[in-house]
Amino acid sequence: MGVQDYGLEGGNEKRVYVDETGAVPAESFEVGDSLYAKLQRTAGRFGIEQRGIERVPEDERTDSSLVNVGTMWLAANMVVSSFAIGTLAVSVFHLGFIDSILTILFINLLGITPVAFFSTFGPRFGLRQMVLSRFYFGYYGVKIIAVFNILACVGWSSVNVIVGAQLINAVNSGVPGYAGIIIIASATFIVTLFGYKIVHVYEKWSWIPAFIVFLIILGEFAHSGNFRNLPMGVGNSETGSVLSFAASVFGFATGWTSYAADYTVYQPVTSSRIKVFLSTYVGLAFPLLFTQMLGVAVITASIDTPSYAEGYAQSRIGGLLGAVLFPPLGRFGEFCLIILALSIIANNCPNIYSVALTLQLLARQTQKVPRFIWTFIGTLIYVAIAIPGYVHFESVLENFMLVIGYWLAIYEGIALTEHIFFKKGITGYAIEIYNQPSKLPVGAAAVTAFCFGVFGAIMGMAQHWWIGPVGKRIGTPEYGGDVGFMLSFGFSAISYGVLRTFEYRHFGR
């Protein structure tokens, strides 16, 4: 056993005992008379998870339920935000029905693969995803990645909670936007405050009412006869639109990669990697495909059905769903919309739980702050962004988040290249050095490759405010085609492979 110094607080030194593998026993968090220890003891009395980014000892990895692994992601994606991604196919990219469905199918199956892959690292190593990333970016380089992850967690939480508040307002205009935001954010905070176990318990069941509501939407929409089988486009415009829609789908699907191992660290080390992979993969694939395909189907009605077109124009997703539910179901339809608004809680739980862990990674000082304190601070920050964003800059916030999303392709390009070609598989990790800067990779290769990936994203993106030179050559000159994800992945992976070879030869680590 070793000792990790957590600094001086009020003249009392807080020490956490660490074994030879770098694992930290749960009881050590309460040792001492420091403010940190006192807060941890108080948290323990209320059943709040005390552990942050410290490695979980093997004897404390007791969550053997593979159902928990799958339902975690099932609930997080059986939400109105995923439905909204599907509607973009027609409302923004003007695709037909069949090409939209095929894009959703194949791009989602591709995008969730890294999430399922990195989920298998949690049981094996007992490390959170951002801590695991030290083996790719180095002890100091990973802090850059952590900043992007924090922006993604807080930004998407803000966007999601705004959507939920808009749904509540669509049902009852007497509930102002800020009130809906506070309701959803408060409920999310309560779940994430208690940590890993309660997050999993909530996600295990919360998908069921949302799924039932989506089935009601499917049934009512099918019965209405308003579906339109929009024809597939042709030529350059079709190519550009498919690629740009694919970028949106990929970004949403793969967005969980930077959290993946966070939700399997308490799984036993003996857990089958194949079973963990499949449980995660199915848990992601089913809700993403179901909700996004349903979104495509429903939005087709807005082409020539006035009530759908007006609803979407006035209240976006809330108005569109209201056009399906309110006429035939009345008050019950409004109740269904409230259920979907509250599904945002399940969507934001991974964001807020993981942002606290990422904040701890930034510096030794931030690790001295307990996880549950960071959960509260993270909640305050995204609420402070969402309340003014509800009225003033929701679209700006969404555009910013789409750009931030490119970083995940860069992350995957670097991490997978290191894993396959340098670590040569799961046995290549000397996990006991995860907290030793002098033994981890230097990180220069990863940071430089990250910059190359950013360059690739700029070259290939096709946003309404910027079309890269490569993106402009795909599709029509006016709109282009978004290949930013592909180029950012390719640029980062190839440059990292070359740079890491020289780095390893020079530094030997």
XYZ file of C-alpha atoms in Angstrom:
509
model
C 0.000 0.000 0.000
C 1.124 3.563 -0.693
C -0.126 6.970 0.356
C -1.489 9.728 -1.889
C -1.323 13.243 -0.395
C -4.485 15.282 -0.897
C -2.953 18.430 0.552
C -3.393 20.495 3.696
C -6.737 21.811 4.808
C -7.080 23.617 8.108
C -3.715 22.274 9.268
C -4.746 18.657 8.819
C -3.178 16.551 6.126
C -5.578 14.391 4.144
C -4.077 11.145 2.914
C -5.681 8.478 0.742
C -4.227 4.990 0.791
C -3.341 3.544 -2.609
C -2.384 -0.068 -3.339
C 0.372 -1.189 -5.696
C -1.971 -1.022 -8.701
C -3.041 2.542 -7.962
C -6.488 1.496 -6.681
C -8.036 3.450 -3.796
C -10.225 1.602 -1.232
C -13.544 3.290 -0.488
C -12.935 3.574 3.267
C -9.836 5.717 2.736
C -11.894 8.701 1.578
C -13.131 9.282 5.141
C -9.742 9.077 6.895
C -8.492 12.218 8.658
C -9.847 15.503 9.967
C -9.548 17.592 6.808
C -12.524 19.352 5.266
C -12.326 16.808 2.433
C -12.676 13.885 4.864
C -15.514 15.567 6.755
C -17.437 16.173 3.535
C -16.868 12.563 2.482
C -18.099 11.236 5.832
C -21.233 13.355 5.511
C -21.774 12.072 1.973
C -21.306 8.489 3.146
C -24.040 8.861 5.755
C -26.519 9.800 3.008
C -25.431 7.046 0.595
C -23.769 9.481 -1.818
C -20.967 8.019 -3.939
C -17.648 9.256 -2.531
C -15.348 8.060 -5.272
C -14.243 10.347 -8.048
C -11.530 9.571 -10.599
C -9.596 7.250 -8.295
C -9.171 3.699 -9.545
C -11.732 1.195 -8.233
C -10.150 -1.824 -6.445
C -11.052 -5.197 -7.891
C -12.857 -6.323 -4.721
C -15.203 -3.325 -4.964
C -16.272 -4.040 -8.536
C -19.471 -5.835 -7.599
C -22.020 -4.610 -10.172
C -22.320 -7.852 -12.130
C -25.545 -6.955 -13.967
C -25.084 -6.702 -17.719
C -28.648 -5.394 -17.853
C -27.404 -2.274 -16.063
C -24.822 -1.754 -18.798
C -27.385 -1.887 -21.598
C -30.229 0.021 -19.935
C -27.845 2.835 -19.020
C -27.585 3.753 -22.696
C -31.103 2.621 -23.580
C -32.577 5.277 -21.280
C -30.057 7.971 -22.209
C -31.059 7.697 -25.876
C -34.780 6.872 -25.659
C -35.354 10.619 -25.556
C -36.824 13.470 -27.551
C -33.320 14.750 -28.419
C -32.680 11.626 -30.480
C -36.103 11.974 -32.149
C -35.109 15.538 -33.083
C -31.958 14.302 -34.845
C -34.148 12.231 -37.166
C -36.301 15.216 -38.105
C -33.231 17.056 -39.433
C -33.157 14.706 -42.449
C -36.158 16.430 -43.984
C -36.374 19.815 -42.266
C -32.716 20.779 -42.767
C -31.150 18.449 -45.333
C -34.227 17.849 -47.561
C -33.648 14.118 -47.941
C -36.154 11.475 -48.961
C -37.480 8.812 -46.604
C -35.477 5.772 -47.737
C -32.105 7.544 -47.958
C -32.725 9.046 -44.514
C -33.496 5.631 -43.015
C -30.407 4.045 -44.577
C -28.178 6.870 -43.344
C -29.560 6.540 -39.821
C -29.048 2.772 -39.856
C -25.468 2.546 -41.059
C -24.049 5.706 -39.468
C -25.473 4.893 -36.045
C -24.063 1.381 -36.158
C -20.688 2.898 -36.995
C -20.866 5.714 -34.453
C -21.733 3.581 -31.421
C -18.915 1.083 -32.023
C -16.246 3.131 -30.173
C -18.648 3.656 -27.245
C -19.212 -0.079 -26.883
C -15.488 -0.783 -27.357
C -14.281 1.582 -24.632
C -17.044 0.427 -22.282
C -15.161 -2.874 -22.046
C -12.181 -1.074 -20.463
C -14.113 -0.160 -17.296
C -14.326 -3.668 -15.818
C -10.784 -4.531 -16.852
C -9.061 -1.480 -15.370
C -11.518 0.236 -13.009
C -10.651 3.633 -14.506
C -12.894 6.397 -15.781
C -12.692 7.172 -19.499
C -10.853 10.476 -19.153
C -8.316 8.940 -16.750
C -7.835 6.070 -19.177
C -7.113 8.699 -21.826
C -3.824 9.478 -20.074
C -2.466 6.384 -21.803
C -3.093 8.120 -25.134
C -2.550 11.825 -24.434
C -0.208 11.727 -21.448
C -0.774 13.073 -17.950
C -0.721 16.724 -19.020
C -1.961 16.469 -22.610
C -5.201 14.852 -21.463
C -6.146 18.097 -19.737
C -6.751 19.632 -23.180
C -9.116 16.782 -23.961
C -10.774 17.282 -20.589
C -11.599 20.899 -21.480
C -13.342 19.768 -24.675
C -15.219 17.117 -22.710
C -16.367 19.692 -20.150
C -17.590 22.000 -22.935
C -19.457 19.073 -24.510
C -21.054 17.962 -21.218
C -22.172 21.434 -20.194
C -23.151 22.540 -23.707
C -25.280 19.539 -24.561
C -26.890 19.606 -21.123
C -27.920 23.194 -21.834
C -29.289 22.368 -25.294
C -31.175 19.325 -23.985
C -32.751 21.085 -21.033
C -33.911 23.935 -23.303
C -35.693 21.375 -25.517
C -37.352 19.836 -22.446
C -38.466 23.235 -21.178
C -39.918 24.065 -24.602
C -42.010 20.887 -24.490
C -43.358 21.808 -21.051
C -44.138 25.323 -22.307
C -45.906 23.875 -25.372
C -48.266 22.016 -23.031
C -48.736 24.871 -20.544
C -47.706 28.321 -21.683
C -48.086 29.459 -18.082
C -44.862 27.639 -17.201
C -42.042 29.973 -18.266
C -38.917 28.598 -19.870
C -36.700 29.197 -16.849
C -39.094 27.215 -14.627
C -39.016 24.202 -16.954
C -35.221 24.383 -17.056
C -34.969 24.470 -13.252
C -37.414 21.562 -12.873
C -35.501 19.278 -15.223
C -32.060 20.358 -13.973
C -33.035 19.853 -10.317
C -34.294 16.340 -10.966
C -31.126 15.515 -12.911
C -28.974 16.857 -10.075
C -30.698 14.691 -7.477
C -30.066 11.532 -9.511
C -26.436 12.358 -10.328
C -25.676 13.600 -6.805
C -25.953 10.066 -5.427
C -23.646 8.721 -8.094
C -23.063 5.547 -10.045
C -25.572 3.190 -8.414
C -28.538 5.572 -8.410
C -27.779 6.721 -11.966
C -27.919 3.079 -13.078
C -31.103 2.391 -11.095
C -32.814 5.432 -12.611
C -31.713 4.611 -16.145
C -32.765 0.983 -15.714
C -36.432 1.971 -15.495
C -36.810 5.503 -16.880
C -36.746 4.411 -20.522
C -40.024 2.479 -20.157
C -42.507 5.409 -19.966
C -40.619 7.233 -22.728
C -40.751 4.120 -24.918
C -44.490 3.762 -24.295
C -45.048 7.378 -25.352
C -43.017 6.875 -28.523
C -45.135 3.792 -29.292
C -48.269 5.914 -28.829
C -46.802 8.496 -31.224
C -46.052 5.736 -33.726
C -49.566 4.333 -33.465
C -51.355 7.677 -33.694
C -49.200 8.851 -36.583
C -49.697 5.613 -38.514
C -53.444 5.868 -37.914
C -53.547 9.488 -39.113
C -52.444 8.578 -42.647
C -50.221 11.665 -42.847
C -46.992 9.814 -43.629
C -45.393 10.730 -46.960
C -42.834 8.507 -48.635
C -40.662 11.349 -49.895
C -38.591 10.403 -52.953
C -34.820 10.132 -52.821
C -32.841 12.927 -54.454
C -30.147 12.504 -57.101
C -26.848 14.074 -58.091
C -24.452 16.268 -56.150
C -27.092 17.805 -53.937
C -28.143 14.344 -52.696
C -24.537 13.388 -51.988
C -23.873 16.545 -50.021
C -27.108 16.292 -48.042
C -26.547 12.644 -47.112
C -23.008 13.356 -45.908
C -24.069 16.389 -43.884
C -26.947 14.510 -42.272
C -24.578 11.592 -41.605
C -22.257 13.976 -39.747
C -25.107 15.010 -37.422
C -26.134 11.403 -36.805
C -22.550 10.284 -36.208
C -21.869 13.114 -33.779
C -24.918 12.230 -31.671
C -24.227 8.486 -31.699
C -20.521 8.629 -30.941
C -20.912 11.464 -28.439
C -20.869 9.052 -25.498
C -17.363 7.781 -26.284
C -15.636 10.156 -23.876
C -17.811 8.816 -21.005
C -17.929 5.145 -21.989
C -15.859 3.483 -19.251
C -17.373 5.712 -16.528
C -20.428 3.449 -16.358
C -18.704 0.058 -16.202
C -15.932 0.701 -13.622
C -17.838 -1.223 -10.947
C -18.309 -4.269 -13.179
C -16.201 -7.281 -12.050
C -12.778 -7.636 -13.647
C -13.884 -11.101 -14.805
C -16.738 -9.664 -16.893
C -16.761 -10.922 -20.469
C -15.552 -8.131 -22.741
C -17.742 -9.488 -25.547
C -20.855 -9.430 -23.363
C -20.144 -5.897 -22.114
C -19.577 -4.779 -25.703
C -22.797 -6.350 -26.960
C -24.871 -5.090 -24.040
C -23.645 -1.549 -24.659
C -24.037 -1.860 -28.421
C -27.628 -3.107 -28.278
C -28.481 -0.610 -25.535
C -27.374 2.190 -27.839
C -28.545 0.856 -31.198
C -32.182 0.163 -30.348
C -33.251 3.603 -29.036
C -31.173 5.554 -31.547
C -32.554 3.688 -34.543
C -36.121 3.600 -33.252
C -36.446 7.262 -32.230
C -34.552 8.732 -35.188
C -36.435 6.666 -37.766
C -39.683 7.682 -36.089
C -38.540 11.301 -36.274
C -37.962 10.980 -40.028
C -41.382 9.425 -40.553
C -43.261 12.088 -38.581
C -41.472 15.059 -40.151
C -42.502 13.908 -43.650
C -46.038 14.995 -42.806
C -44.883 18.606 -42.489
C -44.417 18.764 -46.269
C -48.111 18.960 -47.148
C -50.098 18.690 -43.892
C -50.801 22.230 -42.576
C -51.189 21.306 -38.902
C -47.788 19.577 -38.850
C -46.083 22.351 -40.814
C -47.539 25.074 -38.583
C -46.744 23.173 -35.389
C -43.132 22.657 -36.406
C -42.730 26.248 -37.592
C -44.115 27.687 -34.360
C -42.737 25.345 -31.686
C -40.265 23.057 -33.460
C -40.293 19.522 -31.977
C -42.941 20.349 -29.371
C -45.298 21.653 -32.049
C -44.628 18.668 -34.307
C -45.367 16.154 -31.553
C -48.373 18.196 -30.509
C -49.783 17.860 -34.033
C -49.582 14.076 -33.630
C -50.867 13.777 -30.060
C -53.193 16.669 -29.205
C -56.032 16.302 -31.757
C -56.781 12.608 -31.072
C -55.751 12.381 -27.408
C -56.421 15.808 -25.923
C -55.222 16.115 -22.319
C -53.655 12.678 -22.384
C -51.589 13.807 -25.351
C -50.350 16.727 -23.279
C -49.420 14.297 -20.505
C -47.433 12.253 -23.023
C -45.502 15.372 -24.047
C -44.630 16.057 -20.396
C -43.253 12.499 -20.120
C -41.010 13.168 -23.109
C -39.890 16.460 -21.581
C -38.865 14.615 -18.428
C -36.984 12.036 -20.503
C -34.321 14.747 -20.790
C -33.330 13.802 -17.227
C -32.115 10.409 -18.472
C -30.344 12.120 -21.362
C -28.504 14.580 -19.123
C -27.550 12.206 -16.297
C -24.429 10.910 -18.120
C -23.440 14.476 -19.020
C -23.597 15.798 -15.472
C -22.196 12.715 -13.743
C -19.231 12.643 -16.111
C -18.553 16.392 -16.127
C -17.832 16.184 -12.400
C -15.265 13.445 -13.004
C -13.675 15.407 -15.836
C -13.387 18.533 -13.694
C -11.456 16.506 -11.127
C -8.960 15.580 -13.844
C -7.933 19.160 -14.591
C -5.511 19.566 -11.675
C -4.519 18.064 -8.344
C -6.403 20.909 -6.678
C -9.648 20.081 -8.465
C -9.316 16.437 -7.430
C -9.356 17.584 -3.812
C -12.947 18.751 -4.363
C -15.374 15.801 -3.937
C -17.250 14.607 -7.015
C -20.673 15.561 -5.632
C -19.582 19.195 -5.164
C -18.533 19.363 -8.810
C -21.905 17.852 -9.752
C -23.624 20.801 -8.077
C -21.298 23.352 -9.688
C -21.731 21.766 -13.132
C -25.508 21.956 -12.720
C -25.385 25.647 -11.813
C -23.213 26.401 -14.850
C -25.426 24.735 -17.438
C -28.587 26.213 -15.914
C -26.954 29.652 -16.067
C -26.281 29.061 -19.776
C -29.671 27.526 -20.574
C -31.925 30.192 -19.037
C -30.716 33.072 -21.246
C -30.193 30.597 -24.098
C -33.886 29.675 -24.028
C -34.752 33.052 -25.533
C -31.606 34.568 -26.979
C -29.073 32.176 -28.399
C -30.367 28.594 -28.589
C -29.429 28.301 -32.278
C -25.956 29.727 -31.617
C -25.496 27.245 -28.786
C -26.564 24.320 -30.985
C -24.198 25.375 -33.790
C -21.355 25.683 -31.301
C -22.055 22.191 -29.980
C -22.041 20.724 -33.500
C -18.550 22.140 -33.979
C -17.387 20.888 -30.584
C -18.624 17.443 -31.661
C -15.835 17.096 -34.218
C -13.357 16.573 -31.397
C -14.704 13.090 -30.725
C -13.611 11.816 -34.142
C -10.145 13.206 -33.379
C -10.140 11.535 -29.966
C -11.128 8.213 -31.486
C -8.488 8.470 -34.220
C -5.717 8.955 -31.655
C -6.981 6.510 -29.010
C -7.664 3.647 -31.424
C -4.309 4.118 -33.172
C -2.476 3.954 -29.832
C -4.467 0.917 -28.722
C -4.041 -1.093 -31.918
C -0.541 -0.227 -33.082
C 1.362 0.751 -29.934
C -0.375 -0.924 -26.988
C -1.160 -3.849 -29.304
C -4.328 -4.724 -27.447
C -5.698 -4.755 -23.934
C -2.626 -6.470 -22.429
C -0.362 -3.575 -23.391
C -1.531 -1.280 -20.596
C 0.651 -1.012 -17.449
C -2.343 0.178 -15.510
C -0.461 0.852 -12.268
C 1.227 3.901 -13.853
C -2.043 5.722 -14.607
C -1.200 8.380 -11.994
C 2.555 8.652 -12.689
C 3.357 11.447 -15.195
C 6.969 10.348 -15.676
C 5.934 6.897 -16.911
C 2.935 7.790 -19.076
C 3.324 8.881 -22.711
C 4.777 12.375 -23.087
C 1.672 13.484 -24.985
C 3.401 15.674 -27.573
C 2.461 13.312 -30.402
C -1.185 13.231 -29.326
C -1.509 16.996 -28.883
C 0.117 17.652 -32.279
C -2.082 15.006 -33.933
C -5.087 16.659 -32.291
C -4.142 19.892 -34.072
C -3.918 18.013 -37.376
C -7.385 16.618 -36.660
C -8.747 20.121 -36.076
C -7.270 21.138 -39.421
C -9.017 18.170 -41.067
C -12.327 19.185 -39.513
C -11.961 22.765 -40.793
C -11.151 21.502 -44.278
C -14.112 19.133 -44.432
C -16.923 20.754 -42.454
C -20.010 22.181 -44.111
C -21.887 24.462 -41.745
C -24.063 27.367 -42.860
C -21.439 29.831 -41.590
C -18.369 27.963 -42.920
C -17.805 25.452 -45.729
C -14.292 24.026 -45.887
C -12.464 23.723 -49.220
C -12.921 19.953 -49.260
C -16.528 20.120 -48.087
C -17.245 22.663 -50.834
C -16.187 20.183 -53.518
C -18.833 17.710 -52.357
C -22.448 18.411 -53.110
C -23.536 21.800 -54.412
C -21.194 24.820 -54.100
C -23.789 26.634 -52.006
C -24.156 23.985 -49.280
C -21.311 21.498 -49.810
C -21.159 18.170 -47.979
C -19.855 17.655 -44.446
C -16.885 15.266 -44.323
C -15.333 16.959 -41.303
C -15.704 13.868 -39.105
C -14.005 11.660 -41.658
C -11.103 14.018 -42.309
C -10.571 14.813 -38.634
C -10.410 11.097 -37.836
C -8.096 10.355 -40.755
C -5.771 13.316 -40.199
C -5.432 12.629 -36.474
C -4.957 8.866 -36.823
C -2.317 9.048 -39.565
C -0.360 11.937 -38.052
C -0.464 10.312 -34.623
C 0.882 7.036 -35.994
C 3.892 8.829 -37.478
C 4.541 11.209 -34.572
C 4.029 8.587 -31.878
C 6.638 6.350 -33.520
C 9.272 9.087 -33.136
C 8.070 10.004 -29.652
C 8.297 6.417 -28.437
C 11.755 5.927 -29.922
C 13.058 9.096 -28.307
C 11.437 8.861 -24.866
C 10.820 5.114 -24.568
C 7.308 5.588 -23.207
